[in-house]
CSV table of C-alpha atoms and ligand atoms in Angstrom, one decimal:
chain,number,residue,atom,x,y,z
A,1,UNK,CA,6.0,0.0,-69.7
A,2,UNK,CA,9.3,-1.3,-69.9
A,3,UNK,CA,10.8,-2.5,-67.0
A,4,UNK,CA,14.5,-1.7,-65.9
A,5,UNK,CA,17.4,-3.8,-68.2
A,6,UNK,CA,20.7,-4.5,-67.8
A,7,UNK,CA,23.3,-4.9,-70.0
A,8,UNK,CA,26.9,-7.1,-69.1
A,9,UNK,CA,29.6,-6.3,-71.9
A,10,UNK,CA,27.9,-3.2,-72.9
A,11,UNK,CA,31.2,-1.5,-74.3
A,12,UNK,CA,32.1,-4.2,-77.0
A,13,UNK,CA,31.2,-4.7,-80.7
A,14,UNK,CA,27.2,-5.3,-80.5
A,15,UNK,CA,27.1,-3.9,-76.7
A,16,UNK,CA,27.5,-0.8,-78.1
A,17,UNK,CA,24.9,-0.6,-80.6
A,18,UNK,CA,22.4,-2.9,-78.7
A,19,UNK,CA,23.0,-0.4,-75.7
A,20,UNK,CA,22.3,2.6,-77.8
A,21,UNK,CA,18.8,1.3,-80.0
A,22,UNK,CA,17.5,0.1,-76.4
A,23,UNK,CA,18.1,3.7,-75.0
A,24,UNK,CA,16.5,4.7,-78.3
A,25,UNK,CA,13.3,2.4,-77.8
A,26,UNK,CA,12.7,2.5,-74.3
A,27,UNK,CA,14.6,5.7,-72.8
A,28,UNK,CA,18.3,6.3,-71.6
A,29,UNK,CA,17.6,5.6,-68.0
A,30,UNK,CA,15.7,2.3,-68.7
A,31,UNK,CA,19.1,0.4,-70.0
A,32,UNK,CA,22.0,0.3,-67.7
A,33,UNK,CA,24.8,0.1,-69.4
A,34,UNK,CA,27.9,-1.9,-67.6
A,35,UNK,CA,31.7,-3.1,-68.8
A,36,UNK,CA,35.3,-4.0,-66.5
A,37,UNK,CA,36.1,-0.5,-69.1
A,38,UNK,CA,34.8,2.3,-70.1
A,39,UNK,CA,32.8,2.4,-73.5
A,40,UNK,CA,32.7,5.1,-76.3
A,41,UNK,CA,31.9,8.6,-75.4
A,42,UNK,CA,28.0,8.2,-77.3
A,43,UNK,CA,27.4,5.1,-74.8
A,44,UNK,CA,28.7,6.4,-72.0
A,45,UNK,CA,26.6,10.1,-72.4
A,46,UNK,CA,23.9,8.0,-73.3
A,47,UNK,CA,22.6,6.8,-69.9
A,48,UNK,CA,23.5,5.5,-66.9
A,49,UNK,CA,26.9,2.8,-66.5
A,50,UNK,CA,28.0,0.8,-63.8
A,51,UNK,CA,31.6,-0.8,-63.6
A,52,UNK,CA,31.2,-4.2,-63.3
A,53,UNK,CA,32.4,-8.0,-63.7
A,54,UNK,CA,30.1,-10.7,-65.3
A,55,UNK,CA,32.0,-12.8,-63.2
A,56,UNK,CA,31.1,-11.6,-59.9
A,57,UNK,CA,27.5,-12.9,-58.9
A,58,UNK,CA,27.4,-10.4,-55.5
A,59,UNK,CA,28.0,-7.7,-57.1
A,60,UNK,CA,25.4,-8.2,-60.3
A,61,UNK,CA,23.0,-9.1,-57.6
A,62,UNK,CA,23.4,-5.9,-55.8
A,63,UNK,CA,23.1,-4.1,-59.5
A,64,UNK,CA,20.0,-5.9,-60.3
A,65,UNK,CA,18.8,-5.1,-57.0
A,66,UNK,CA,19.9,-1.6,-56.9
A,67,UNK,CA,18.1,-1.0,-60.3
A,68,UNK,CA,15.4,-3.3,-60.1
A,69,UNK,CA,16.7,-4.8,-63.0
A,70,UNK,CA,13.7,-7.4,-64.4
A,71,UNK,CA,16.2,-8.3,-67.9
A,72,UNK,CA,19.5,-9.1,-68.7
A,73,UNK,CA,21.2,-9.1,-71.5
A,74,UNK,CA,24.9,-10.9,-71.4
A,75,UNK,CA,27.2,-9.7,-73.8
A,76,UNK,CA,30.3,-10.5,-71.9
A,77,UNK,CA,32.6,-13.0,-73.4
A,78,UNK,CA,36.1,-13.8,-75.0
A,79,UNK,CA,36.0,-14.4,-78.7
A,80,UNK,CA,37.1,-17.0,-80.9
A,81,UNK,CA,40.6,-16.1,-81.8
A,82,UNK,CA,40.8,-14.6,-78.6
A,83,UNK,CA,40.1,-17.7,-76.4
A,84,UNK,CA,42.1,-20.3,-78.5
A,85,UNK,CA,45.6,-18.1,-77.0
A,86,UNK,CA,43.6,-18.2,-73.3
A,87,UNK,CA,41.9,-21.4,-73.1
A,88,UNK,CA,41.3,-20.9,-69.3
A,89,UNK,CA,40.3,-17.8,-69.0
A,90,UNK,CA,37.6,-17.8,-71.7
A,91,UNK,CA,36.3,-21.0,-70.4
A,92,UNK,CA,36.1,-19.1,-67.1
A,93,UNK,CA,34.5,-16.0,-68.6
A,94,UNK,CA,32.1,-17.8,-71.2
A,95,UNK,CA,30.5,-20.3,-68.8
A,96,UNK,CA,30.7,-18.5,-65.5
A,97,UNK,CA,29.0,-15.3,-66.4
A,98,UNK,CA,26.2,-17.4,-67.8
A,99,UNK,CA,26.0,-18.9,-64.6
A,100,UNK,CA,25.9,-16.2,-63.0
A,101,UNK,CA,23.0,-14.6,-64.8
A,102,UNK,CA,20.6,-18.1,-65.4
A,103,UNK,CA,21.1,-18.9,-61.3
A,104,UNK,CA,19.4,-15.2,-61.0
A,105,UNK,CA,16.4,-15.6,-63.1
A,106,UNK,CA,16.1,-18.9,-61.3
A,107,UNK,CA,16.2,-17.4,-58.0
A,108,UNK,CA,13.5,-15.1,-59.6
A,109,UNK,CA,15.0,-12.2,-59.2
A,110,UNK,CA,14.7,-11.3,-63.0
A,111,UNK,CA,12.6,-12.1,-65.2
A,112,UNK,CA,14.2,-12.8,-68.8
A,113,UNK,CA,17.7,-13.3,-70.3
A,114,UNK,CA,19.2,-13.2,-73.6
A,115,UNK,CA,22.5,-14.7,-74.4
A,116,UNK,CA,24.5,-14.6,-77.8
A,117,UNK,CA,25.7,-18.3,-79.0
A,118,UNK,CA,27.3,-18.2,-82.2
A,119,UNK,CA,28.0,-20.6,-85.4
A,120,UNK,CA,31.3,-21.6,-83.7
A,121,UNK,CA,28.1,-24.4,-81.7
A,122,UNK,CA,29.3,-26.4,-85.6
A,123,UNK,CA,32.3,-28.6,-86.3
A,124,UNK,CA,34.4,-29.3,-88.8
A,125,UNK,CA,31.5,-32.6,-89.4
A,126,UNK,CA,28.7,-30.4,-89.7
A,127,UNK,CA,27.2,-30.2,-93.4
A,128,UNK,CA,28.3,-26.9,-94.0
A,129,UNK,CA,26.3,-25.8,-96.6
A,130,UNK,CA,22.4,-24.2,-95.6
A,131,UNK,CA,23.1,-26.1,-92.4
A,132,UNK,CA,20.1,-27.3,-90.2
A,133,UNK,CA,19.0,-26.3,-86.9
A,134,UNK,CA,19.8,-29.0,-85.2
A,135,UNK,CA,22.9,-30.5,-87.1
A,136,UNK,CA,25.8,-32.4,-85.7
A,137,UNK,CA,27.6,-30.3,-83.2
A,138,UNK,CA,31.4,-31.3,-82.4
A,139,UNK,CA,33.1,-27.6,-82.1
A,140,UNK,CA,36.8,-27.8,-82.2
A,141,UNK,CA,37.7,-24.5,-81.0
A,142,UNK,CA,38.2,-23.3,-77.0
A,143,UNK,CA,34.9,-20.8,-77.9
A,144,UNK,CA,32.5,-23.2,-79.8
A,145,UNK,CA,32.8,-25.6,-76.9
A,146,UNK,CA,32.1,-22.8,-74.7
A,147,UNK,CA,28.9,-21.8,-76.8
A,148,UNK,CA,28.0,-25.5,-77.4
A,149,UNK,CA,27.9,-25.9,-73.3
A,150,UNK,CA,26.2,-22.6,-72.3
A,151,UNK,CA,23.5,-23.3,-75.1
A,152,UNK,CA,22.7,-26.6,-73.4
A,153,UNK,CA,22.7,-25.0,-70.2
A,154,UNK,CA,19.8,-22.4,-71.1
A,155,UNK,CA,17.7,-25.2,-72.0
A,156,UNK,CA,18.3,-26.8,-69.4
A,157,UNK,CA,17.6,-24.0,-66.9
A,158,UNK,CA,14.4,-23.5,-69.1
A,159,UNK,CA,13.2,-26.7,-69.0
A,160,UNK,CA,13.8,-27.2,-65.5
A,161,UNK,CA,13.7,-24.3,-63.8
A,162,UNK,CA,11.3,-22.4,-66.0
A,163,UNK,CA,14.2,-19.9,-67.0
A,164,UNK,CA,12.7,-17.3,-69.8
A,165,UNK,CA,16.0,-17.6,-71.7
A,166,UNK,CA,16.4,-16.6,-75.2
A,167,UNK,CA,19.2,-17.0,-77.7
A,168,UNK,CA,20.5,-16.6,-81.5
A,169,UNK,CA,23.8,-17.4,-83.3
A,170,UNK,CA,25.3,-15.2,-84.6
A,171,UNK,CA,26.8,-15.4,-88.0
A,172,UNK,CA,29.7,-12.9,-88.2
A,173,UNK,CA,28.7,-9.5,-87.5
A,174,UNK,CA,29.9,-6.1,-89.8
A,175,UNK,CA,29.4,-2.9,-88.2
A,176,UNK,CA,30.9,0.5,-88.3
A,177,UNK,CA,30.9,2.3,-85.1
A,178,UNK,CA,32.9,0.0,-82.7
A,179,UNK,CA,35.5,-2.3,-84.1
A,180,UNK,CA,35.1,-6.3,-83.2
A,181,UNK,CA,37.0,-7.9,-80.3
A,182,UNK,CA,38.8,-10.9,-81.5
A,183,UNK,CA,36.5,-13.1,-83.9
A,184,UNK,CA,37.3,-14.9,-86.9
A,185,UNK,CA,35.5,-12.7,-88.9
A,186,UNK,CA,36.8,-9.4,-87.9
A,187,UNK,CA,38.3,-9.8,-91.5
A,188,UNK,CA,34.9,-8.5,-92.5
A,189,UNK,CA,35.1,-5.0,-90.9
A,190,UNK,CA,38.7,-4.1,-91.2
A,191,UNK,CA,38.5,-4.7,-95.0
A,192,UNK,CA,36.2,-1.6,-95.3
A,193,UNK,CA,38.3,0.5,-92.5
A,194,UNK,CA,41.7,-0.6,-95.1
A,195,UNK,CA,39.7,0.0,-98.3
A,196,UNK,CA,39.3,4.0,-96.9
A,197,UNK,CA,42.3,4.3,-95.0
A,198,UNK,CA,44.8,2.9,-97.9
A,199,UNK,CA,43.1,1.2,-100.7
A,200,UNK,CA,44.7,-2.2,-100.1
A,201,UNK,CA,43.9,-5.1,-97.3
A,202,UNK,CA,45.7,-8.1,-96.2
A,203,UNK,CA,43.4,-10.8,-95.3
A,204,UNK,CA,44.1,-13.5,-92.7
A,205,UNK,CA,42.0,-15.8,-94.4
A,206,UNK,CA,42.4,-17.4,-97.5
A,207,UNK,CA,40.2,-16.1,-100.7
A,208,UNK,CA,37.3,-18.4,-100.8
A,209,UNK,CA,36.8,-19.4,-97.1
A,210,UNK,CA,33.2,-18.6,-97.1
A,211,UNK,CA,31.3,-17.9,-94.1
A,212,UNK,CA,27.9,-16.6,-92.8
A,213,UNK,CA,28.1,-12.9,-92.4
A,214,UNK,CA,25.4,-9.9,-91.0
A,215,UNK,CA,24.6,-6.4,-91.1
A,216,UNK,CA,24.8,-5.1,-87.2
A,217,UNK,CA,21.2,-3.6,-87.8
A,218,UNK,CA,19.9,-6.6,-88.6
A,219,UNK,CA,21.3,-8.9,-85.6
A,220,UNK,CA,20.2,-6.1,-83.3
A,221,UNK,CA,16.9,-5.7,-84.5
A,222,UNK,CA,16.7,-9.5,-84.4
A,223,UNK,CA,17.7,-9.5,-81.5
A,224,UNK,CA,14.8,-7.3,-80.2
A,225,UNK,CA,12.6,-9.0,-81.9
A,226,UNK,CA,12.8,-12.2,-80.2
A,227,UNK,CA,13.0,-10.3,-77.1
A,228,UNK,CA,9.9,-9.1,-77.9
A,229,UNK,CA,7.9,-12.5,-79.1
A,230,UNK,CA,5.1,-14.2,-77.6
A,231,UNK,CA,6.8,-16.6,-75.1
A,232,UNK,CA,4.9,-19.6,-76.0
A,233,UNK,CA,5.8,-19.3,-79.5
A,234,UNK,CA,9.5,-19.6,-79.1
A,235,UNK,CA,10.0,-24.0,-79.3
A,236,UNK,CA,14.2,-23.3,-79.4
A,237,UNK,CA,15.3,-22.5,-75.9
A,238,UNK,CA,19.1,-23.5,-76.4
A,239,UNK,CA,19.9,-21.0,-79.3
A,240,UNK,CA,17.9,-20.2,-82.8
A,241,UNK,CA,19.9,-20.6,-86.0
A,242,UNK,CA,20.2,-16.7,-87.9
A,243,UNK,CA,20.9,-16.0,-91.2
A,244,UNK,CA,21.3,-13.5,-92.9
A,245,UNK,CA,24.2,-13.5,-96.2
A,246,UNK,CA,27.5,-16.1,-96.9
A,247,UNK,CA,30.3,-14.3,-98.6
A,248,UNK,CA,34.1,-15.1,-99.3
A,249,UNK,CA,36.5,-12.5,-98.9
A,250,UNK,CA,37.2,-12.1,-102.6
A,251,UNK,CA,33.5,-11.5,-102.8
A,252,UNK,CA,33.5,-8.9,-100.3
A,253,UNK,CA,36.4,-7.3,-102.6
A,254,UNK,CA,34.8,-7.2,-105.2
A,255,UNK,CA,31.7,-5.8,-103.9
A,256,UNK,CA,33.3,-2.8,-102.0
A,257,UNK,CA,35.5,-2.3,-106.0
A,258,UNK,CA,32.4,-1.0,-107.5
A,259,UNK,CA,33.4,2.5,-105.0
A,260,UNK,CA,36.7,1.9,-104.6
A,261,UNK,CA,37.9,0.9,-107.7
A,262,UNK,CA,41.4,0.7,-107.1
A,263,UNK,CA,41.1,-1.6,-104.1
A,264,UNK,CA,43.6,-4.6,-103.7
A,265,UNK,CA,43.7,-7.7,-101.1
A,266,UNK,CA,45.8,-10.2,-101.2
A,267,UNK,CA,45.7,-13.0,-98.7
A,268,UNK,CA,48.0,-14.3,-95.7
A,269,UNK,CA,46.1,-16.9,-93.9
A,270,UNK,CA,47.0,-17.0,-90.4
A,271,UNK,CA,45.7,-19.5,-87.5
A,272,UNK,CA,42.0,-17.9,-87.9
A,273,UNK,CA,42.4,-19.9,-91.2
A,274,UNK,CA,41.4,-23.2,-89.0
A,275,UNK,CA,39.0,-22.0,-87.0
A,276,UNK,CA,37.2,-20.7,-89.9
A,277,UNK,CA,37.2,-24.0,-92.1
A,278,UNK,CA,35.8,-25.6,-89.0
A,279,UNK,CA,32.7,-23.4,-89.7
A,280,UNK,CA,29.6,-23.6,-91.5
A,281,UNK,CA,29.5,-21.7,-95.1
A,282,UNK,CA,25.5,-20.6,-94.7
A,283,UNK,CA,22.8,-21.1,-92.3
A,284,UNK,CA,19.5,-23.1,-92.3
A,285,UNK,CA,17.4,-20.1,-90.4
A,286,UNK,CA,13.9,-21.5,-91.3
A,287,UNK,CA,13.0,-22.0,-87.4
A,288,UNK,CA,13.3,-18.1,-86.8
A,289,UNK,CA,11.7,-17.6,-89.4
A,290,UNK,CA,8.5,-19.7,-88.5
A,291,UNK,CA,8.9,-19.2,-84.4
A,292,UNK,CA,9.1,-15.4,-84.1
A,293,UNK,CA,9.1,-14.0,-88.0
A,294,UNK,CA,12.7,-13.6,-88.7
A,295,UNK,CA,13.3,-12.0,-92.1
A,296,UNK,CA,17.2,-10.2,-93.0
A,297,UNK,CA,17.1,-6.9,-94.8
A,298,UNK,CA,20.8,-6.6,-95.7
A,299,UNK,CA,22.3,-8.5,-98.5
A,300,UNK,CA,26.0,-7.9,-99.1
A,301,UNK,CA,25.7,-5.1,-101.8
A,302,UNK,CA,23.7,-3.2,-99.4
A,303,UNK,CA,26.4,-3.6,-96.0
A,304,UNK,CA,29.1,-2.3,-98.8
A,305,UNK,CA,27.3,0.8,-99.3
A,306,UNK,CA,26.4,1.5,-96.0
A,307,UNK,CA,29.9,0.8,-94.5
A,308,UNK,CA,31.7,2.7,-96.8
A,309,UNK,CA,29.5,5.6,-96.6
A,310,UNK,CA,29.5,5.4,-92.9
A,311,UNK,CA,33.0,5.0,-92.5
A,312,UNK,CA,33.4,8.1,-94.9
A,313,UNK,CA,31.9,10.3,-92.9
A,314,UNK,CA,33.1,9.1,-89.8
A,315,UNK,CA,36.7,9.7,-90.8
A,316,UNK,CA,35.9,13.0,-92.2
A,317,UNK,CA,34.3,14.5,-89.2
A,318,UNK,CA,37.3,13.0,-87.0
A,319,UNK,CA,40.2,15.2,-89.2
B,401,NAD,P1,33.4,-7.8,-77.8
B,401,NAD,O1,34.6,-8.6,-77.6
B,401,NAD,O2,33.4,-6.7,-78.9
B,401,NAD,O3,32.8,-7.3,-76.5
B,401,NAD,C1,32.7,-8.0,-75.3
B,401,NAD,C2,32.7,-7.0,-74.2
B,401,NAD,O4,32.7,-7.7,-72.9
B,401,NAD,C3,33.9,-6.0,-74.1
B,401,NAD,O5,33.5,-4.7,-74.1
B,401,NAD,C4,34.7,-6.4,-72.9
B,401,NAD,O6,35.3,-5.3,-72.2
B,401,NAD,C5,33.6,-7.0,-72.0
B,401,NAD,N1,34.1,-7.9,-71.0
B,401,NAD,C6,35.1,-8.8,-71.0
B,401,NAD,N2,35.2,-9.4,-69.8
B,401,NAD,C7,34.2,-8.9,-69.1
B,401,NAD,C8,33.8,-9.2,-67.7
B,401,NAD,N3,34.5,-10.1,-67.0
B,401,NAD,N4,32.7,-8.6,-67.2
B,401,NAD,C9,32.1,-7.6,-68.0
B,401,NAD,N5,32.4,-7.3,-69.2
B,401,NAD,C10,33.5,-8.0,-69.8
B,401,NAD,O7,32.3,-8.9,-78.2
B,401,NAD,P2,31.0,-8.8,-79.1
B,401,NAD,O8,31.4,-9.0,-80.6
B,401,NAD,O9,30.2,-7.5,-78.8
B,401,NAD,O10,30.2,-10.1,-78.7
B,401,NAD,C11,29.1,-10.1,-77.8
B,401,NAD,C12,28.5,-11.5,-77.7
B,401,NAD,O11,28.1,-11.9,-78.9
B,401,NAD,C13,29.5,-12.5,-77.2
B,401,NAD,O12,28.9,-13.5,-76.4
B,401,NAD,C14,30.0,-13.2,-78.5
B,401,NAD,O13,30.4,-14.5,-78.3
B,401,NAD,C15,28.7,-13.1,-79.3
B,401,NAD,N6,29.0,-13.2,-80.7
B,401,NAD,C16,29.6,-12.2,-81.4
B,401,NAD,C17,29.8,-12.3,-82.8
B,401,NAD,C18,30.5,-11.2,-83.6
B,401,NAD,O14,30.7,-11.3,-84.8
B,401,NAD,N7,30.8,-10.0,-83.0
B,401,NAD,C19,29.4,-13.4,-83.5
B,401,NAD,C20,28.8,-14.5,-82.8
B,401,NAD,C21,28.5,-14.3,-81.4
C-alpha cells in the first residue's frame, strides 16, 4: 500500500495536476497537498492541504511527522523569467527548499524524494541540437545555475548519504488547467488561451527560437513512472534528460491554424528572447529511455488538439 506523500508547491503549474492524478492513483487522503497560497477549487476539495513554506525545515518536519509522510515531492521554486528580476530570492528558494527536503531523507525520516531540474542545467556552449545526457553544462541564467547546483546536490546526497532521490528535466511544459508561473516557455500555453480568446497572439519570442516542449500528461506520467521504477535500475541520480517534441513558435501557429484558421501572431521578443537562445533546441532522452522505459505519447499535432478542445470547453462552461 502506498504510504503517505507530500507535496511542496502543490498549487502551481504541474502541482496541480501531479496533486490531482496522485489522489486519482493512490486516494485523496494519501497526498497532502501544501502551498504559501491557496490552489484551485478541484485541488483544494480534492484532499487534504496544509499551508506551508518549503523554506522552513521545522515546520515540514512537523508535517512529515504529523502525516507520517514516507515521500516528497518538491515543486516549490521560482522560475526562469521570474528569478532573473530576483536573483536572491530564487537562489534562496531553489537551493534552500532542496535542502530542506534531502537533509530529511538523510535523517531518515522519509524515504524518497523527487525534484524537478529543468533544460535551463545547459548553456549557451551546449550542442543544442539532440543534446546528450551529460553535455557541457555552463547555465547563464539566475535559475539554470540554481538547477545545475541542486542537481549536483542530489547526487551527492545519494552517493553519500544513500538519499533515494529522483529527478527529470523538464522541457517546457503545455497544460490547460493551471496557467504557468514565470518560464520561458509560457509562450506555449498562452498562444492557445489568445488563439480562443481573440484569434491573434503576440509572442515574446522571436519566430524560429526552437525549444524542447511537453504535453503535461506526459511529464506527469513520467514522472510517476520513475517514481515507480526499480531502484537499482535508475544509474542517473543528479537529473535524467526528458524528451518529448521541439517546436518554434511559428510552428505551434501553424499547427493550432488547421482549427483556427484565422489565427495571427506576430512576434515582440522581449528579455525571455536570451534566456531562450541560451537553451537547447531538442533533447538526447535515450538514458530514460533504457533506465526506466521512457517513451512520449504526445507529438505537437496531438497537444493542439487537446488544448484547444480543452480550453473550449473550459471557457464555455465558465460563461
Ligand atoms: P509554478 O510557478 O507554476 O508553481 C510553483 C508553486 O510553488 C506555486 O504554487 C507557488 O505558490 C509555490 N511556492 C513558491 N514559493 C513557495 C514556498 N516558499 N513554499 C511553498 N510553495 C511555494 O511552477 P511549476 O511550473 O509548477 O514548476 C514546478 C517545478 O518544476 C519547479 O521546480 C520548476 O523549476 C520545474 N520545472 C517547470 C517547468 C515548466 O515548464 N513548468 C519546466 C522545467 C522545470
Amino acid at each position: 500500500m502506498q504510504k503517505p506523500i507530500l507535496i511542496l508547491g502543490a498549487c502551481g503549474q504541474i502541482g496541480t495536476e501531479l496533486t490531482l492524478e496522485l489522489r486519482n492513483r493512490f486516494g485523496g487522503t494519501t497526498v497532502i497537498a501544501s502551498d504559501i497560497r491557496n490552489g484551485s477549487d478541484t485541488l483544494m476539495q480534492s484532499g487534504p492541504f496544509e499551508l506551508l513554506d518549503a523554506t522552513d525545515y521545522d515546520a515540514i518536519e512537523d508535517t512529515v511527522m504529523h502525516y507520517e509522510i514516507d515521500e516528497i515531492y518538491l515543486m516549490a521554486a521560482m522560475l526562469s523569467a521570474t528569478a532573473e528580476k530576483f536573483p536572491m530570492r530564487a537562489w534562496n528558494l531553489n537551493m534552500n527548499s532542496l535542502f530542506n527536503v534531502l537533509n530529511l531523507a538523510k535523517e531518515g525520516k522519509i524515504s524518497k524524494v523527487f525534484w524537478p531540474s529543468s533544460i535551463a542545467v545547459f548553456g549557451p556552449n551546449t550542442p543544442k541540437d539532440n543534446t546528450p545526457q551529460n553535455a557541457l553544462m555552463e547555465p547563464s541564467t539566475v535559475y539554470g545555475i540554481s538547477k545545475q547546483s541542486g542537481e549536483r546536490w542530489c547526487e551527492y546526497y545519494h552517493k553519500k548519504y544513500g538519499v533515494d532521490v529522483r529527478s527529470v528535466r523538464y522541457p517546457g511544459l503545455i497544460s490547460w488547467k493551471t496557467l504557468p508561473g514565470g518560464g520561458t516557455t509560457d509562450y506555449a500555453v498562452e498562444i492557445y488561451h489568445k488563439a480562443l480568446e481573440e484569434g491573434q497572439y503576440t509572442c515574446f519570442l522571436s519566430k524560429g527560437t526552437k525549444l524542447p516542449m511537453m504535453y503535461m500528461d506526459d511529464a506527469i506520467r513520467g514522472t510517476m513512472t520513475l517514481m515507480e521504477a526499480d531502484s537499482k535500475k535508475l544509474t542517473i541520480r543528479s537529473s535524467y534528460n526528458l524528451s518529448a517534441m521541439s517546436f518554434s513558435p511559428e510552428e505551434v501557429a501553424q499547427s493550432i491554424k488547421s482549427t483556427v484558421p484565422n489565427f495571427e501572431i506576430s512576434y515582440a521578443p522581449d528579455f525571455r528572447q536570451q534566456i531562450a537562445d541560451s537553451w537547447p533546441s531538442s533533447i538526447d532522452d535515450s538514458k530514460a529511455q533504457e533506465d526506466w522505459g521512457w517513451q512520449p505519447e504526445f507529438d505537437l499535432e496531438k497537444t493542439t488538439s487537446e488544448m484547444l478542445k480543452n480550453l473550449k470547453t473550459k471557457q464555455q462552461s465558465e460563461t
